[in-house]
Coordinates of C-alpha atoms in Angstrom, one line a residue:
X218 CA 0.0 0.0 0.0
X219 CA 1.4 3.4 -0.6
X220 CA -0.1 6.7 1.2
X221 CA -1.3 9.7 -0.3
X222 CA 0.4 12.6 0.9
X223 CA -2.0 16.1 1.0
X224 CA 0.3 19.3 2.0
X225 CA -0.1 22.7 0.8
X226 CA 4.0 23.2 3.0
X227 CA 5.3 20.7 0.3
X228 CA 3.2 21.5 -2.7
X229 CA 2.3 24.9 -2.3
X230 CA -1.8 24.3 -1.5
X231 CA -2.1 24.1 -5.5
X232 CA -2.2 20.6 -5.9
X233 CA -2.9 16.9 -3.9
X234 CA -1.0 14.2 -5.1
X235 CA -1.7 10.9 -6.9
X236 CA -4.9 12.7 -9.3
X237 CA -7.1 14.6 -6.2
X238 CA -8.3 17.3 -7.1
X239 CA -6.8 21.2 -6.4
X240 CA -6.6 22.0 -2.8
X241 CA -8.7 25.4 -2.8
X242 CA -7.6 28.1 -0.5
X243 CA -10.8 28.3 1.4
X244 CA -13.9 26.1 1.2
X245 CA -16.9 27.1 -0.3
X246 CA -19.7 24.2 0.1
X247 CA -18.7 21.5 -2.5
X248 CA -20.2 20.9 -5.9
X249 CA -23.2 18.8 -6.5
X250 CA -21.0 15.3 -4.6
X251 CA -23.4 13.2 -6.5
X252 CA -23.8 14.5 -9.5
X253 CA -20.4 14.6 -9.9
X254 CA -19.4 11.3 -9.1
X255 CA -21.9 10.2 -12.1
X256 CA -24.9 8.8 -9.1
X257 CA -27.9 10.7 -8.0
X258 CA -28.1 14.8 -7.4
X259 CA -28.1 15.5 -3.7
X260 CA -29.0 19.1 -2.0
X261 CA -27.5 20.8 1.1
X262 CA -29.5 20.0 4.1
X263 CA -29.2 23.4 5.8
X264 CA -28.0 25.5 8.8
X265 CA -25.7 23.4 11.2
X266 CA -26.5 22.7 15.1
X267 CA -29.7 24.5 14.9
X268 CA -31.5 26.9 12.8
X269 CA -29.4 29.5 13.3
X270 CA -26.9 28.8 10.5
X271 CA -23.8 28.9 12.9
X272 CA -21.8 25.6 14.0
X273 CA -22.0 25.4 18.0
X274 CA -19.8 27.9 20.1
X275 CA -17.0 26.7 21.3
X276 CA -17.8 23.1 21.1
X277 CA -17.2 22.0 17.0
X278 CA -14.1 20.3 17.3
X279 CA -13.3 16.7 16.1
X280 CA -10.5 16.0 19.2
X281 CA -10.0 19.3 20.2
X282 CA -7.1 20.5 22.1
X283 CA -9.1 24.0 22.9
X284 CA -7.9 23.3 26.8
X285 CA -5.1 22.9 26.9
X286 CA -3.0 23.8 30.4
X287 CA 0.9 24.0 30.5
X288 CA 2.4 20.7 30.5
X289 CA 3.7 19.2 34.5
X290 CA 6.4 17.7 35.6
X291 CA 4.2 16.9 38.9
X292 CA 1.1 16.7 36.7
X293 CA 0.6 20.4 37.9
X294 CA 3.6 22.2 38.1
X295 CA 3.7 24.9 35.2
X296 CA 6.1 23.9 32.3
X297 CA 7.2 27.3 30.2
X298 CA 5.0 27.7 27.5
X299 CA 6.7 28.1 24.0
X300 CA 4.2 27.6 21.4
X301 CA 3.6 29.8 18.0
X302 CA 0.7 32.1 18.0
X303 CA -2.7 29.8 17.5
X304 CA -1.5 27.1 20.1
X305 CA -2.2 29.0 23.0
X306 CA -1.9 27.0 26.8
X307 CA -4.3 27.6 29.1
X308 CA -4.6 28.0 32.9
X309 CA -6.9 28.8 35.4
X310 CA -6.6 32.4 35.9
X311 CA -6.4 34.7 39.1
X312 CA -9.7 36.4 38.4
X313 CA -11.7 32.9 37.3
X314 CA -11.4 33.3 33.6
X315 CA -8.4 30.9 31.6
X316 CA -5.6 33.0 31.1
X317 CA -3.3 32.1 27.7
X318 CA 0.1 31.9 27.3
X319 CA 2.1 31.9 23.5
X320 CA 5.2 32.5 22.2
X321 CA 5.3 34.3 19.2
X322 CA 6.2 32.1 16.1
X323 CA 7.1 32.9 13.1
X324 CA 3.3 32.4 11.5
X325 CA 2.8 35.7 13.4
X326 CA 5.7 37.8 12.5
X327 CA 5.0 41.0 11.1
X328 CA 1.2 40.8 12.6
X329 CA -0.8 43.1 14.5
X330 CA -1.0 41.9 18.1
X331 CA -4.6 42.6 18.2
X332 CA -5.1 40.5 14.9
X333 CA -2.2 37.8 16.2
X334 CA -4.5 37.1 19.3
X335 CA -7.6 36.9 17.2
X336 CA -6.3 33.9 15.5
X337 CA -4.7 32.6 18.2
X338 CA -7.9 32.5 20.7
X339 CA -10.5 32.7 18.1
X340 CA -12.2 35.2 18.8
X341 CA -13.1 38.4 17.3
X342 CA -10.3 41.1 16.8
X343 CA -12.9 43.5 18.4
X344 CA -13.1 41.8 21.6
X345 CA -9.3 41.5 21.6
X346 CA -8.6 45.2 21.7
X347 CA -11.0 45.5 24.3
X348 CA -9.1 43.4 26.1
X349 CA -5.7 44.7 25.1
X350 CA -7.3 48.4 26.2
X351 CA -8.0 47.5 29.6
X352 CA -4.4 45.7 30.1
X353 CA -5.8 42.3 29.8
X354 CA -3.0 41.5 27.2
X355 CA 0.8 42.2 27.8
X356 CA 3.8 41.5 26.1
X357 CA 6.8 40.5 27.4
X358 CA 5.3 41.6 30.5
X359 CA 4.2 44.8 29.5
X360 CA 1.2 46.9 28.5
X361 CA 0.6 47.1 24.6
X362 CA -1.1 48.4 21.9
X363 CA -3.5 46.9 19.3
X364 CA -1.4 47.8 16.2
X365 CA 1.9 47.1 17.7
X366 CA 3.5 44.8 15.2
X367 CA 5.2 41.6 16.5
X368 CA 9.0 40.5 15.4
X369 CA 8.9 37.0 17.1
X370 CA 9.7 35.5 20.0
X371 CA 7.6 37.6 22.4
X372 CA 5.9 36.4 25.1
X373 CA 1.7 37.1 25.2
X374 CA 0.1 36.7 28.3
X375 CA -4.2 36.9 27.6
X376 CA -6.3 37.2 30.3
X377 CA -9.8 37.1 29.4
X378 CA -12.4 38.6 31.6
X379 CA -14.4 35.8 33.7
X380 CA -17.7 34.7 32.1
X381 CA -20.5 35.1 34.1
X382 CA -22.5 32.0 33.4
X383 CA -25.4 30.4 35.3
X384 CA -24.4 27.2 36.6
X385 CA -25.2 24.2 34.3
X386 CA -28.2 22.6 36.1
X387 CA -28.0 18.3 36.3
X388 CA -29.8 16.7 34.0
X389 CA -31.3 13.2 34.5
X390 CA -30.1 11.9 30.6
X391 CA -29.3 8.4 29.5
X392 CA -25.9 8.5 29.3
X393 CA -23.7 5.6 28.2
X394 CA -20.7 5.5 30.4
X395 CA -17.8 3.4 28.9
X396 CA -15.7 3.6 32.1
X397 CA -15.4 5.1 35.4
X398 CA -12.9 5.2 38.3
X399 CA -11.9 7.7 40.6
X400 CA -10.4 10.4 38.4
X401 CA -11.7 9.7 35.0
X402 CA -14.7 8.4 33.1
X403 CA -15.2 7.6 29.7
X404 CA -18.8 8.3 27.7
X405 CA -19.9 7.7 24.3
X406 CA -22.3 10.5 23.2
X407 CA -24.9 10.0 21.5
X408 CA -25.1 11.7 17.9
X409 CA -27.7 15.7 18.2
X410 CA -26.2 16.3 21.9
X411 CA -23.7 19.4 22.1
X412 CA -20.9 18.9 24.6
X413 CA -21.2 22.0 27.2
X414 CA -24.3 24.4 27.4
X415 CA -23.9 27.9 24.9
X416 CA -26.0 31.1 24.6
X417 CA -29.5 29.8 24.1
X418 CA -28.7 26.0 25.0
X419 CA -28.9 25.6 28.6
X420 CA -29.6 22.2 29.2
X421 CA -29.5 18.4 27.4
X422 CA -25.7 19.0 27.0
X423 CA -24.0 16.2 27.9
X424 CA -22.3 18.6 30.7
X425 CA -25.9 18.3 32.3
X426 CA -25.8 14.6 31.9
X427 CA -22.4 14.0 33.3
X428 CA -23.5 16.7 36.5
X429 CA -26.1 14.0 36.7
X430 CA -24.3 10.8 36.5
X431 CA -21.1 11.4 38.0
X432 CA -20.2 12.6 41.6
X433 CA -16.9 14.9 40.7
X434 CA -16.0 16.8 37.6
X435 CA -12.8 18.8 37.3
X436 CA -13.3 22.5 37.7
X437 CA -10.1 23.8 35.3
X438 CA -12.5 24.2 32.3
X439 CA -14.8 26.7 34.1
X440 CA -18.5 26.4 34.8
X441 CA -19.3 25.9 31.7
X442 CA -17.2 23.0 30.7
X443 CA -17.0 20.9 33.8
X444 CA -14.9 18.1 33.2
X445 CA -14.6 18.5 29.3
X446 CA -10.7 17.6 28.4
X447 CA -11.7 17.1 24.1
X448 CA -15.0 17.7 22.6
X449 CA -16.9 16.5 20.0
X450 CA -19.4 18.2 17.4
X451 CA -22.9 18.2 18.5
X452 CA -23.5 16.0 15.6
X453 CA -20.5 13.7 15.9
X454 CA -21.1 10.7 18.2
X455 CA -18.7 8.7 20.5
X456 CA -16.3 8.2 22.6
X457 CA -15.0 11.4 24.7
X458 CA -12.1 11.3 28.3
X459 CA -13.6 13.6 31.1
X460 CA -12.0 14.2 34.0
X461 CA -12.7 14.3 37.7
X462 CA -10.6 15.6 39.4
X463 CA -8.1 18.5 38.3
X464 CA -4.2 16.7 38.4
X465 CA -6.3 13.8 35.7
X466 CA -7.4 17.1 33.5
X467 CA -4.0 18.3 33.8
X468 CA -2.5 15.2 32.2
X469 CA -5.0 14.0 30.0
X470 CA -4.8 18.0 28.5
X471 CA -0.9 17.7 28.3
X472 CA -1.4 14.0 26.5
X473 CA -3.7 15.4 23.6
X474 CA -1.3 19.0 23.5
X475 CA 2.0 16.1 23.2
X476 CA -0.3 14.5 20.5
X477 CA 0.0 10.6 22.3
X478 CA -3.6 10.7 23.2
X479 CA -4.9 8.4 19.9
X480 CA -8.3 9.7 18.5
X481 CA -9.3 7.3 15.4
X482 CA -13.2 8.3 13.7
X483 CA -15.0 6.6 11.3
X484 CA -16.8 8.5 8.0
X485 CA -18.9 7.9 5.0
X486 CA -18.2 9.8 2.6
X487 CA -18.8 10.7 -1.1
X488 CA -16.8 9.1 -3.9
X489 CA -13.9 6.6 -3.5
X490 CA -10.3 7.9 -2.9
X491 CA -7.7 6.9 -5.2
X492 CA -5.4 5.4 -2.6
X493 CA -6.6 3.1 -0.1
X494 CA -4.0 4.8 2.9
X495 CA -3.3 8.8 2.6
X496 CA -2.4 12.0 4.7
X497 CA -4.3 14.9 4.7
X498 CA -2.0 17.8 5.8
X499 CA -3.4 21.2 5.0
X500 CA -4.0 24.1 7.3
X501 CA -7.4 24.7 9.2
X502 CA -8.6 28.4 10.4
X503 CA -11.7 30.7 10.1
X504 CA -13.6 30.9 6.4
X505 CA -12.4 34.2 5.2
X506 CA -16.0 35.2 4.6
X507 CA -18.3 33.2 6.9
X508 CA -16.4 33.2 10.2
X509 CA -19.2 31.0 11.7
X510 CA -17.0 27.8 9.5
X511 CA -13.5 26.7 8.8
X512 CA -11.7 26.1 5.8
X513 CA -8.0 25.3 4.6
X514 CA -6.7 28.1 4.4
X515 CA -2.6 29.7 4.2
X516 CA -2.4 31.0 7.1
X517 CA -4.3 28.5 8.7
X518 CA -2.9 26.3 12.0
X519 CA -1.2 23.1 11.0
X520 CA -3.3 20.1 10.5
X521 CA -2.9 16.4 9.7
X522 CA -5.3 13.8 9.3
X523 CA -3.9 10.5 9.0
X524 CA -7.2 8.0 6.7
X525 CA -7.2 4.6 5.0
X526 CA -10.0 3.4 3.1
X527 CA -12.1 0.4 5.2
X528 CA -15.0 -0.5 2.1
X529 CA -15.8 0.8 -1.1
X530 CA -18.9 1.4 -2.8
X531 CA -19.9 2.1 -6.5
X532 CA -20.0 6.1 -5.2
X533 CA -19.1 6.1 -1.4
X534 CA -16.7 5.3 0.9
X535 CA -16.2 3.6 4.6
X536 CA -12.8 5.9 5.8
X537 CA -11.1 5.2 9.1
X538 CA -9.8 8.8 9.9
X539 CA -6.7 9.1 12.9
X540 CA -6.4 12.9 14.4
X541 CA -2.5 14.2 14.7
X542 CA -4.3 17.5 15.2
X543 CA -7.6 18.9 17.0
X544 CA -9.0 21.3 14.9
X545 CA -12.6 22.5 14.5
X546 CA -14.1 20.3 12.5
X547 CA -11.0 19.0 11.0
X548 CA -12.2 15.7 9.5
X549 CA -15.0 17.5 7.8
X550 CA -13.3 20.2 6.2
X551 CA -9.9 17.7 4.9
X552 CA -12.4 15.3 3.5
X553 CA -14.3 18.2 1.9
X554 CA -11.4 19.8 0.5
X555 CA -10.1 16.6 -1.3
X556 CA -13.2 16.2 -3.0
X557 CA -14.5 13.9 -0.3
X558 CA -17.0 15.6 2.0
X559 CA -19.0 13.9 4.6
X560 CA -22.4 12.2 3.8
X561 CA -25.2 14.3 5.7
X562 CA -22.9 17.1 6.6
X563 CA -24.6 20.2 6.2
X564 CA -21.6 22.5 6.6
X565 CA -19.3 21.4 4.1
X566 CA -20.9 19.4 1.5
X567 CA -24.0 18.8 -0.3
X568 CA -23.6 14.7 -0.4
X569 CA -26.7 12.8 1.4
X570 CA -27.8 9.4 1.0
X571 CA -31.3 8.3 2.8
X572 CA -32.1 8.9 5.9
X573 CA -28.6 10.3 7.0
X574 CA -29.5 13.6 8.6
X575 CA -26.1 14.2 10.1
X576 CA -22.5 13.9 9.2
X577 CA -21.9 10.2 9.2
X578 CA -18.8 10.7 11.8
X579 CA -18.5 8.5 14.3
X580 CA -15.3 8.2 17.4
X581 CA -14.9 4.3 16.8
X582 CA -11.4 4.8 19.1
X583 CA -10.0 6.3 22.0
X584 CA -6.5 5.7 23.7
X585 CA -4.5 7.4 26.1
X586 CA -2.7 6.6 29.4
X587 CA -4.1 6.7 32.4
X588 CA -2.9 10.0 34.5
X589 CA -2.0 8.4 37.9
X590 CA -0.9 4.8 37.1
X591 CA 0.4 5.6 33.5
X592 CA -1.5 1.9 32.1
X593 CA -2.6 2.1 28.6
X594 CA -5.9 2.2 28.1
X595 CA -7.7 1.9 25.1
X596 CA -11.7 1.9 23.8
X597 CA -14.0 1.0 21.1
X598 CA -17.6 2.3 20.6
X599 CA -19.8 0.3 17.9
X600 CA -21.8 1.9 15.5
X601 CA -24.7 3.5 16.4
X602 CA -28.2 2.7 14.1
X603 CA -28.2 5.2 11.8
X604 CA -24.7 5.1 10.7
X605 CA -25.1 0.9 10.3
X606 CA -28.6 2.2 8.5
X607 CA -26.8 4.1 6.2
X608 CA -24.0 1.3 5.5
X609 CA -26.9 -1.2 5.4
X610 CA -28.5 0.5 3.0
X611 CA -24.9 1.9 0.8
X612 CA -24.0 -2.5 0.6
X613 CA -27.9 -3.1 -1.1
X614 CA -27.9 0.0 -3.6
X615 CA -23.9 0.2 -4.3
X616 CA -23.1 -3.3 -4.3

């Protein structure tokens, strides 16, 4: 078997290798997947996570390393942060809000501070200069400006103002918990249930289900995100880590931020690669137009999505997809932008099939060690019914 490799680093984000088609700069939603590929004519199925058009705050990510607190030798002790601009570590601050820590890398040189941050934190480059106003952001220690241009190598310290949340109330939900002991547990969520509670969307998260079910939930992720080490799209099912107690947040955090924490998915999606083993590695930030999605784009954060081909059909695909990187919605977007979007994905392609109302993306795997007695421990979640619908119903019309 050879791999397919997909970089825009090593080709210059004009071409992917071994006949896929150009890598565009940004994604805009992807032509007509089944007209294309010669089969039936399929139409986008509309606004994401609600009718609202915009992809869940905060909680769209496919692995995400969005907390991420300085590594420990003591599994707590502080480790200097030295990460380029859009890795920023995060830390429980002194006022209750995370404070962020990043070294400028050479992505960032020649930026505005104000517009570096934005990237870095994701979030608007409005609210940043707010911030940076009122001496939430220094450099090097000191107080800065929003249009003071960075050279590399400085040191940003972010510290957000603390959110003022209501509590997340306990919610009695079925929740299907994989594993428990006395700092971690491991769930598999069920596909339509967002991770933590956002503007609007109080309850049913599975943050109400796990203040139901479990007696402790670490406290570094704020009220918000009791417990929540990675995260999964509202519409992406399976297996999630959540930690109990802070020293297990703390390591698991430092495991996915070292990368050895081993996230593998598994997708349906439209057409059939040309190699049956590739890499995806093309950068992942916000759509230069719709900020509400992501795209591959230049200046994007690095990101690497390892995939080999499980089963094909006459104009689909089973894909077993490995995260190297946590971006939002990072297997979505690669697969879109090689021509390969997700069936039932409503943000980045128009490919459905049946009854699929969702991306077909499921966590089939999750690995990491344990954070006290360093055992490997590893985890499989079967299939749930609509995703063995759809592949039930791919093997009698595509055999």
């Amino acid at each position: 078997m050879t791999e397919t490799s997909v970089s825009d680093r090593r080709k210059g984000a004009s071409a992917l290798e071994k006949g896929h088609p150009a890598a565009p700069d940004s994604i805009a939603p992807v032509p007509d997947a089944g007209s294309a590929m010669g089969g039936p004519s399929f139409a986008d199925e509309g606004a994401p996570d609600g009718a609202s058009g915009a992809a869940e705050p905060g909680a769209g990510v496919e692995g995400a390393e969005a907390i991420r607190p300085d590594g420990a030798k003591d599994a707590g002790a502080a480790a200097a942060p030295a990460e380029p601009v859009g890795d920023a570590l995060e830390v429980p601050g002194e006022d209750g809000a995370g404070e962020r820590f990043f070294t400028v890398g050479a992505e960032a040189v020649g930026l505005r501070l104000d517009v570096a941050v934005s990237r870095a934190l994701e979030v608007s480059r409005a609210q940043v200069k707010k911030w940076i106003e009122a001496g939430r952001v220094t450099v090097d220690g000191r107080a800065a400006r929003p249009a003071e241009r960075l050279s590399g190598g400085e040191a940003i310290r972010v510290r957000p103002p603390a959110p003022r949340p209501a509590r997340p109330r306990p919610n009695a939900l079925s929740l299907r918990i994989v594993y428990e002991d006395a700092v971690l547990a491991v769930v598999d969520k069920p596909p339509g249930m967002s991770v933590h509670p956002s503007p609007g969307h109080d309850d049913d998260t599975l943050v109400n289900a796990l203040l139901y079910h479990l007696k402790a939930l670490s406290g570094i992720g704020g009220e918000l995100r009791p417990g929540i080490v990675h995260r999964l799209d509202k519409d992406t099912s399976g297996l999630l880590v959540v930690a109990k107690t802070d020293r297990a947040h703390l390591a698991l955090a430092a495991q996915l931020q070292a990368r050895t924490m081993k996230r593998t998915y598994t997708a349906v999606v439209c057409g059939v690669p040309a190699e049956e083993v590739g890499l995806i590695d093309l950068p992942i930030g916000r759509h230069p137009v719709d900020r509400k999605r992501m795209a591959v784009v230049p200046n994007g954060r690095p990101a690497r999505t390892r995939y080999r081909v499980v089963r094909r059909f006459r104009r689909h695909s089973i894909v077993e997809a490995s995260l190297e990187t946590g971006r939002t919605h990072q297997i979505r977007v690669h697969f879109a932008a090689i021509g390969h979007p997700l069936v039932g994905d409503p943000v980045y392609g128009r490919c459905r099939f049946g009854a699929m109302s969702r991306q077909a993306l499921h966590a089939t795997r999750l690995g990491f060690r344990h954070p006290e007695t360093g055992a490997w421990l590893e985890f499989t979640s079967p299939l749930p019914p609509d995703l063995t619908a759809l592949i039930d119903a791919l093997s009698k019309n595509e055999a």
